[in-house]
Amino acid sequence: MTANRLTSLLVVLSGLLAASASEAQYFGRNKVQYRDFDFEVLKTKHFDVYYYPEEREKVEHVARLAERWYDRLSRLFETNLEGRQPLIFYASAADFRQTNALGGELGEGTGGVTEGFRRRIIMPSAGPLAETDHVLGHELVHAFQYDISSRNRASGFLRLPLWMVEGLAEYLSLGPVDSQTAMWLRDSLASDKLPTLRELGNPRFFPYRYGHAFWAYVGGRWGDEKVIELFREAMKSGDPEGAISRVLQISSEDFSRDWAAAIREAYGSFLEQQKSASEYGPVLIDEKRGGGELNLSPALSPDGRRIVFLSERDLFSVDLYLADAETGKVIRKLASTATDPHFDSLQWIGSAGAWSPDGQRFAQAVVRKGKGALAVIDTGSGERVQEAVFDDLGEIQTPSFLPDGRRIIFSALQGGIVDMWVYDLASGTKQRLTNDAFAEMQPVVSPDGRRAAFVTDRFTTRLDTLSFGSYRLGLIDLDTLETSELPGYEGASHTNPQWSPDGADLYFLSDVDGASNVHRLTLATGELRQVTDLRTGVAGITPLSPSLSVARDSGRIAYTAREDGRYSIYGIDDPARGAGRPATRLAMNESAILLPPRSEPGGTVEKLRADATTGLPEAAPEESEPYKSGLSLEYVGQPTIGVGVDRFGTSVGGSTSLYFSDMLGNQNLGVAIGAYGSLRDTSGQVFYSNLKKKFDWSVGLRHIPYLSLGGYSQSVDGSSGTPILLQQSLIFRQTYSSAYAVGALPFNRAQRFEVQTSFQRVGFSTEVRTEAFSAIDGSFLGRDRQNLDAGADPLYLGSVSGALVHDSSVFGATAPILGSRGRLEAGPTFGSISYTDVLADYRQYFMPVRPVTLAFRLTHFGRYGGGAEDPRFRSLYLGYPNLIRGYDGITAAECAADLGGAGSQSSCPVYDRLFGSRLLFANAEVRAPLWGLFKGQLTYGPLPVDIALFADAGVAWTSQDKASLLGGSRDLLTSVGAALRMNVFGFLVVETSLAHPFQRPGKDWVWQWSFSPGF
Ligand SMILES: [Zn+2]
């Protein structure tokens, strides 16, 4: 065996596998296009609004809101946007998550996105007009940020911390009066955790809220003009502190000190007067009692003894739990989305579920296959007993049973607008209760079953001027569908109504005194009473998140309060407490939600926001145009296209790439070219993919030469008088030219079927490259290339394959930690060589105790059929450290040792047994985050490092020399050891392992490096 043979064999196992395997992702989750949207374009003065017909009515309002924001922001930034502004608008979050305009999975917390390449704003309806208006204003601030940074070449923009960028978007869209940000500041102040300027980058401080507070402080103290000036300055340098000291003439320390003093001044006395939630009753669910840091949407059983809530306690998704409301002990998990693809969403941000009157069933709003759905769960067994998927509803929220236990009332988004429906579980029919552009939300039916209380903006919002008022409570008669407004507080918001058991009173949440608290309305008299006086507030993720539950029979109250950065669920059992005190304040106290240092609302931002009519067009254009799916350049130079990753390694191709797509991202065209000197060594690739429908497909052409060094020599030629140094290298070249087509049909987020076919030519050539230097002074004299006709005949190969792919795993820092993944694939290759590839790969991950994962993998990959062991192939190699550890890098000395020192140069059994046409390997690993092990939690701390103990086993065999498992002579190779894996800046996982290979004669312990994530 020569050194050359070793190196060429250790070259990545690319060969014939690369072209077929690299087109599709080996694992990975799916973004499913459940619907084929029929987009049109509404052209306003500055915007191209992309929408589909069912959301036409909503989009007419959105188009006017967008122009009004454009007018406001162009005044503030003193500039117009270059070119037209694309706005891709979806009717619901469930539709939005199917967008192709953005890659990757979109989380439930994502309310909208503005991307930098084409400055597209992509967003769903946020329900009520006021909420949609906020998201729109927020995203348009980002469009201005991108536009200004690209036109001024302000390269510092991309380095700016989130709190600066997102905080500005919040401040300019929300202004200096905001109950949510005020609550976060009060909470930080109460727990003595106000951030300094330098601490704002710490993820502990949510960048949207604290960034909002930061800019409100700058605007309040120095004026809103300085807000824009400071941002422009920070954009140039990418250095917030430097910009602050230049523009505001204040040091970071002084800023932090003054800011904290202003917050204390604004809210200090408020905190002294108000109470904490535990003064009203027991904590039902918190970190120590059944829950996590986030415990949302409480729903008490009719007798008040059990509670269903949403929590992140299992860390990987916000799941639905049933617990004993006395002890907090979790009885069972009712639904999850982390490793179960059945539901796309449990609607944890804006919805709460409901108990049936007999306490035996629980109804939860969910998203299933991209549509709004209701799931009814048996609370005794945890089984899903009924499921209703609504083709015409985007998202359902806050279902609630009628007293008959047969019907459910809920609000839902249709065409981006929130209305109310009643659904009959027995007949499967639904009745629409309201139909208008206003929002009607959070309906609950009275104990007598005759009317429903709900939350609405219909009494305070004007559609002609699109000026938004506060949310009020309304009543709707279920027979006549007549609605009426209920008494409430002037200018304050009223949400989350719940009936008292006798139907005489309504509990609800209001921020009338500045903090969101529980209030009570007696319907007969109109008397308003305040039940809680929390210093922080009753709160969910957004001001509209349902956070209050009153038990249908017992009248027990449960609510979520935010305290010390956590959302915990508290109860009120004492009837005297539940009765509350007469309301002292009947109109909104705006000063309590004014962000410091302002003592009254003011400034340019607030003035522009308060002016509803300036910049507002009378109406949206009537005509819209059909969507044209023309391709245009999206970006240049991302070096990703030519990189192919095959099953067991990586091969590198192109270096320059162009990427084209249409506005909606449905069609994509990529071109990549990599030039390495001569034309012969130029690689190129072009692909086209179409993602519009559920079945995604792509076609492509590629041409890639792989070079390997076959030998090297150096000699001195003195024949021409002057001595010349000649350096010669022998280059083997394999050139792959292929055409391929790939299709993927996803069933849900976790499962898909793939098909692919390809035709390939593999050419072989050999070349001698000579470089000449002067042997006297080393100067370069020239180079020469000479082709040898030693190459083999080219191969022509066609292949077809199909694969079933499953991936419900959750990835930690360097490897999956929960769930499972699998790939079953087979397909024939025919032409110059005929064989069939078979792959079965399954992995399962358990977490018996946090933060420790038990991981298992079993994989078989083999080539079968006549051509499977054709000598023109590279054999499959088992020794890669990501297959089995401890067997790579066997040296000639080890061969000699194995053969008793008498080994011939052509044979090395210890080494040869790692190669074959078939591989079978299995791995078991105990893995845990290093930092988390010390803390006993699943946390990575400052270093994304995992440690692992492993046991690997595997065997490679051929049709002649079979594995002992199959009655042959090739024994299983096994090893055990420990590994350390690190995630390097999110780009690369590096593993170093120390393995003890039991069947390796020359070595007891082997250090190895690997550059791939754990299996
Ligand atoms: Zn944003």
PDB file of N, CA, C and O in Angstrom, residues 276-284 532 534 556-557 559 569-574 577-578:
ATOM      1  N   SER A 276     -48.867  42.832  45.036  1.00  0.00           N
ATOM      2  CA  SER A 276     -48.436  41.704  44.221  1.00  0.00           C
ATOM      3  C   SER A 276     -49.556  40.666  44.205  1.00  0.00           C
ATOM      4  O   SER A 276     -50.425  40.655  45.080  1.00  0.00           O
ATOM      5  N   ALA A 277     -49.521  39.792  43.191  1.00  0.00           N
ATOM      6  CA  ALA A 277     -50.638  38.875  42.964  1.00  0.00           C
ATOM      7  C   ALA A 277     -50.874  37.950  44.153  1.00  0.00           C
ATOM      8  O   ALA A 277     -52.008  37.572  44.445  1.00  0.00           O
ATOM      9  N   SER A 278     -49.808  37.596  44.870  1.00  0.00           N
ATOM     10  CA  SER A 278     -49.961  36.621  45.955  1.00  0.00           C
ATOM     11  C   SER A 278     -50.796  37.177  47.111  1.00  0.00           C
ATOM     12  O   SER A 278     -51.245  36.431  47.967  1.00  0.00           O
ATOM     13  N   GLU A 279     -51.023  38.495  47.139  1.00  0.00           N
ATOM     14  CA  GLU A 279     -51.852  39.064  48.197  1.00  0.00           C
ATOM     15  C   GLU A 279     -53.335  38.776  47.994  1.00  0.00           C
ATOM     16  O   GLU A 279     -54.140  38.957  48.902  1.00  0.00           O
ATOM     17  N   TYR A 280     -53.693  38.332  46.780  1.00  0.00           N
ATOM     18  CA  TYR A 280     -55.118  38.093  46.491  1.00  0.00           C
ATOM     19  C   TYR A 280     -55.521  36.631  46.609  1.00  0.00           C
ATOM     20  O   TYR A 280     -56.691  36.306  46.643  1.00  0.00           O
ATOM     21  N   GLY A 281     -54.531  35.762  46.593  1.00  0.00           N
ATOM     22  CA  GLY A 281     -54.887  34.351  46.630  1.00  0.00           C
ATOM     23  C   GLY A 281     -53.668  33.512  46.290  1.00  0.00           C
ATOM     24  O   GLY A 281     -52.569  34.044  46.081  1.00  0.00           O
ATOM     25  N   PRO A 282     -53.838  32.206  46.257  1.00  0.00           N
ATOM     26  CA  PRO A 282     -52.687  31.317  46.101  1.00  0.00           C
ATOM     27  C   PRO A 282     -52.149  31.302  44.676  1.00  0.00           C
ATOM     28  O   PRO A 282     -52.873  31.579  43.723  1.00  0.00           O
ATOM     29  N   VAL A 283     -50.861  31.007  44.584  1.00  0.00           N
ATOM     30  CA  VAL A 283     -50.315  30.765  43.258  1.00  0.00           C
ATOM     31  C   VAL A 283     -50.769  29.355  42.858  1.00  0.00           C
ATOM     32  O   VAL A 283     -50.721  28.413  43.648  1.00  0.00           O
ATOM     33  N   LEU A 284     -51.300  29.228  41.641  1.00  0.00           N
ATOM     34  CA  LEU A 284     -51.769  27.914  41.186  1.00  0.00           C
ATOM     35  C   LEU A 284     -50.693  27.205  40.369  1.00  0.00           C
ATOM     36  O   LEU A 284     -50.438  26.022  40.559  1.00  0.00           O
ATOM     37  N   THR A 532     -58.548  43.481  41.383  1.00  0.00           N
ATOM     38  CA  THR A 532     -57.114  43.439  41.743  1.00  0.00           C
ATOM     39  C   THR A 532     -56.473  44.811  41.518  1.00  0.00           C
ATOM     40  O   THR A 532     -56.979  45.630  40.753  1.00  0.00           O
ATOM     41  N   LEU A 534     -52.808  45.100  40.819  1.00  0.00           N
ATOM     42  CA  LEU A 534     -51.452  44.572  40.658  1.00  0.00           C
ATOM     43  C   LEU A 534     -50.496  45.664  40.203  1.00  0.00           C
ATOM     44  O   LEU A 534     -50.839  46.505  39.386  1.00  0.00           O
ATOM     45  N   ARG A 556     -64.602  30.291  41.030  1.00  0.00           N
ATOM     46  CA  ARG A 556     -63.194  30.551  41.330  1.00  0.00           C
ATOM     47  C   ARG A 556     -62.544  31.320  40.180  1.00  0.00           C
ATOM     48  O   ARG A 556     -62.868  31.100  39.011  1.00  0.00           O
ATOM     49  N   ILE A 557     -61.614  32.220  40.528  1.00  0.00           N
ATOM     50  CA  ILE A 557     -60.963  33.054  39.510  1.00  0.00           C
ATOM     51  C   ILE A 557     -59.506  32.616  39.359  1.00  0.00           C
ATOM     52  O   ILE A 557     -58.834  32.331  40.344  1.00  0.00           O
ATOM     53  N   TYR A 559     -55.925  33.808  37.013  1.00  0.00           N
ATOM     54  CA  TYR A 559     -55.394  34.758  36.027  1.00  0.00           C
ATOM     55  C   TYR A 559     -53.883  34.621  35.959  1.00  0.00           C
ATOM     56  O   TYR A 559     -53.238  34.105  36.876  1.00  0.00           O
ATOM     57  N   ILE A 569     -49.609  31.681  37.205  1.00  0.00           N
ATOM     58  CA  ILE A 569     -51.071  31.693  37.314  1.00  0.00           C
ATOM     59  C   ILE A 569     -51.476  31.721  38.792  1.00  0.00           C
ATOM     60  O   ILE A 569     -50.990  30.906  39.592  1.00  0.00           O
ATOM     61  N   TYR A 570     -52.324  32.686  39.128  1.00  0.00           N
ATOM     62  CA  TYR A 570     -52.781  32.861  40.501  1.00  0.00           C
ATOM     63  C   TYR A 570     -54.283  32.634  40.582  1.00  0.00           C
ATOM     64  O   TYR A 570     -54.992  32.774  39.597  1.00  0.00           O
ATOM     65  N   GLY A 571     -54.739  32.292  41.777  1.00  0.00           N
ATOM     66  CA  GLY A 571     -56.169  32.096  41.975  1.00  0.00           C
ATOM     67  C   GLY A 571     -56.725  33.111  42.957  1.00  0.00           C
ATOM     68  O   GLY A 571     -55.987  33.708  43.745  1.00  0.00           O
ATOM     69  N   ILE A 572     -58.035  33.340  42.894  1.00  0.00           N
ATOM     70  CA  ILE A 572     -58.720  34.128  43.914  1.00  0.00           C
ATOM     71  C   ILE A 572     -59.874  33.269  44.414  1.00  0.00           C
ATOM     72  O   ILE A 572     -60.775  32.913  43.655  1.00  0.00           O
ATOM     73  N   ASP A 573     -59.808  32.873  45.688  1.00  0.00           N
ATOM     74  CA  ASP A 573     -60.829  31.992  46.248  1.00  0.00           C
ATOM     75  C   ASP A 573     -61.780  32.724  47.189  1.00  0.00           C
ATOM     76  O   ASP A 573     -62.939  32.369  47.316  1.00  0.00           O
ATOM     77  N   ASP A 574     -61.256  33.747  47.857  1.00  0.00           N
ATOM     78  CA  ASP A 574     -62.027  34.479  48.845  1.00  0.00           C
ATOM     79  C   ASP A 574     -63.110  35.303  48.142  1.00  0.00           C
ATOM     80  O   ASP A 574     -62.802  36.199  47.360  1.00  0.00           O
ATOM     81  N   ARG A 577     -62.656  39.005  48.290  1.00  0.00           N
ATOM     82  CA  ARG A 577     -61.644  39.464  47.336  1.00  0.00           C
ATOM     83  C   ARG A 577     -62.224  39.519  45.924  1.00  0.00           C
ATOM     84  O   ARG A 577     -62.004  40.441  45.172  1.00  0.00           O
ATOM     85  N   GLY A 578     -62.959  38.478  45.579  1.00  0.00           N
ATOM     86  CA  GLY A 578     -63.527  38.384  44.240  1.00  0.00           C
ATOM     87  C   GLY A 578     -64.578  39.451  43.969  1.00  0.00           C
ATOM     88  O   GLY A 578     -64.812  39.833  42.836  1.00  0.00           O
TER      89      GLY A 578
END
